[in-house]
Each structure stands twice: as C-alpha cells, then as structure tokens.
Amino acid sequence: MKITKAVIPVAGLGTRFLPASKAIPKEMLTIVDRPTIQYIVEEVVASGIDEIILITSQGKSAIENHFDYNFELETVLKSKKKDNLCEEICNISNLIDIVSVRQKKPLGLGHAIWSARNVVGNNPFVVLLGDDLVQSETPCTQQMLNLFNELQESIVAVQRVPMDQTSQYGIVEGEQLRERVIKVNRLIEKPPAGATQSDMAIIGRYILQPEIFDLLENAKPGHGGEIQLTDALLALSKKRPLYAYEFEGTRFDAGDKLGYLKAIIAFALRHPTLNKEFRKHIKEVAADL
Ligand code: G1P
C-alpha cells in the first residue's frame, strides 16, 4: 500500500526555545535561509508524499502563511524584476497540499497525532516531528518508506545515544533482525536512570498503521501527565509487529539551543552558494580558539 499522507505536529509551545519562541513559532526559526519547518516539508516532498496534515494550535498561523501563496509579495517582487526570488517564493507554496487540524487541548504528542484521525482515515501514514532535522543522502522518510514497502508494518526511526541521555527520549528494546532493523519488544518514554539497558532512542520519524488511533483514544496519561505516542506504540507492538530502523544520516535536535546551533553549522557547510565562504570563516574562527 502506498503511503500518501504525512502528519507534522506543530502545536507545542516551544518552551525550550524561549525567549526566541515567545511571539513566533519555534518551527519558524531560521536555519541558514529557511525556517526549520521548511526542511521537514522538503523531506516529505522529496520522499514522494502527496499531502501534509499540520497539527496546529493558536499562534501558529505563520507556518500556514509560509506555505501559502503571497500575492502582494509576488506582485512587488515582479515589479522590481526580482524574478528569481519571486520564483523561489512561489515554489514554497507549490511544494505540496497542506491541511491544518487544531489540537484542541495541549494533552501531549499522542493526543496531537490522534487529532489527525479523521483526515488520515484508515491508511498507514508518516509522522515527522519538527524538532528533528536529519541530514542524509536519501531523505530519512524515504529510507523508512523503502523499509515499509517490504515489511508493511509500523516503524520508528532510532539512533543510539549515550546512556546518560536516554531519559530524554522514548527508548526501544528489541532484537536485531539484520543491519539497521530491530523487532521491537518494549518501549519506554523517557526512562529514569537504570530503567533500561537499551541506548536505542526514538527520533521524530514514524510510519504508523491506523490502528494507532484507537490505541491513542484509549491511552491513559503517561510520562509528564501527557498522552504519549510511545505508550500507544507499546500497545500496538503487542498486537502486531513493530520495527525500529537505524536510519542513515545525522540528526539534529533543532528544538534545543545547542542542537539548533549545530544544525545551522551543518546545513551552512552544505549550502550550495554559502558553503565555501562559510567553511573559510569557520576555519578562521577555529584557528583562534
Ligand atoms: C518526543 C517523543 C520521544 C522521542 C522524541 C524525539 O519527545 O515523545 O519518544 O524520543 O520526541 O525527538 P519530545 O522531545 O517531544 O519530548
């Protein structure tokens, strides 16, 4: 079955990024020359998905506007003969169809995903978390779709993290089936020290079977008093196979101040026009350290 829909939750308050995220959504903070959310949308588009469902909340309309057509801006750019810029701006609104669904209460990631149930319908779908940027040859979502084509079951993307950081993630335990593919036996959201021996952390890319919606509907509040996607995934893994996939690429936590800075440097070093000058600058700065 071909997956055509991607859900991107953007309803969170972005408290880790205050004060920058006080009046603008954290997803609109810039990495080099585009907001972080644009990298996520571009990954979806590059992976052949047709439609995005944004799960939004109050104060997030800048995200919708960014991917919308801006007649006034286009007219001004055209009149000033800035055709290249005009085309670039138009291309953003032509990227993909986006629909928005409001998450009516801030009850957690699981609840945000559940809010998409009517738009997703009875089909498997992709979830991308806006904080997690992945730099890779093949888009992370495409890598997961390739695996889904073979397995036809839910998949979570994982990466190994230092043991003293496991309490910041959903952690997966399971058996290695082959290189990069793990059959999941257990999942724990943000385990306290000593609660797991596994260093396999979920990062923000999922392929989910629609059964997840019923499980989310009946889920009890978990870690932090929120409806956790990880808890619903544990329930799903008891009903049908769930896999973890060690993706190829580098992941940045762009929702964290240090992770955001690292992302800026990594993406600037690969930027088609800025990379040379920027590399030179970084070398000069490093020499002075
Ligand atoms: C969420 C998930 C967690 C996952 C993480 C990846 O947590 O609940 O399982 O490991 O994203 O970024 P959050 O970082 O939103 O608290």
mmCIF file of C-alpha atoms and ligand atoms in Angstrom, residues 16 109 129 131-132 168-171 188-190 201-204 206 228-230 251 253, ligand 1:
data_model
loop_
_atom_site.group_PDB
_atom_site.id
_atom_site.type_symbol
_atom_site.label_atom_id
_atom_site.label_comp_id
_atom_site.label_asym_id
_atom_site.label_seq_id
_atom_site.Cartn_x
_atom_site.Cartn_y
_atom_site.Cartn_z
ATOM 1 C CA ARG A 16 12.830 25.025 25.380
ATOM 2 C CA LEU A 109 2.206 14.181 21.330
ATOM 3 C CA LEU A 129 8.465 15.823 14.447
ATOM 4 C CA ASP A 131 12.407 19.441 16.104
ATOM 5 C CA ASP A 132 14.279 16.597 14.457
ATOM 6 C CA GLN A 168 15.419 12.485 27.201
ATOM 7 C CA TYR A 169 13.883 10.084 24.665
ATOM 8 C CA GLY A 170 11.465 7.303 24.014
ATOM 9 C CA ILE A 171 13.653 4.186 24.267
ATOM 10 C CA ILE A 188 9.548 3.294 27.446
ATOM 11 C CA GLU A 189 9.026 7.039 27.274
ATOM 12 C CA LYS A 190 11.839 8.974 28.961
ATOM 13 C CA ALA A 201 16.373 6.297 21.146
ATOM 14 C CA ILE A 202 13.328 7.124 19.061
ATOM 15 C CA ILE A 203 13.844 10.176 16.888
ATOM 16 C CA GLY A 204 10.997 12.061 15.306
ATOM 17 C CA TYR A 206 7.440 7.240 12.406
ATOM 18 C CA GLN A 228 2.323 9.603 24.915
ATOM 19 C CA LEU A 229 2.723 8.192 21.411
ATOM 20 C CA THR A 230 5.354 5.817 22.826
ATOM 21 C CA ARG A 251 20.026 14.011 13.265
ATOM 22 C CA ASP A 253 17.588 18.393 17.732
HETATM 23 C C1 G1P B 1 9.234 13.075 21.554
HETATM 24 C C2 G1P B 1 8.828 11.634 21.829
HETATM 25 C C3 G1P B 1 10.048 10.809 22.214
HETATM 26 C C4 G1P B 1 11.123 10.925 21.154
HETATM 27 C C5 G1P B 1 11.448 12.411 20.880
HETATM 28 C C6 G1P B 1 12.377 12.554 19.686
HETATM 29 O O1 G1P B 1 9.651 13.649 22.767
HETATM 30 O O2 G1P B 1 7.852 11.605 22.846
HETATM 31 O O3 G1P B 1 9.681 9.460 22.370
HETATM 32 O O4 G1P B 1 12.286 10.243 21.559
HETATM 33 O O5 G1P B 1 10.267 13.163 20.597
HETATM 34 O O6 G1P B 1 12.724 13.881 19.445
HETATM 35 P P1 G1P B 1 9.850 15.239 22.961
HETATM 36 O O7 G1P B 1 11.260 15.526 22.529
HETATM 37 O O8 G1P B 1 8.842 15.925 22.111
HETATM 38 O O9 G1P B 1 9.657 15.484 24.429
#
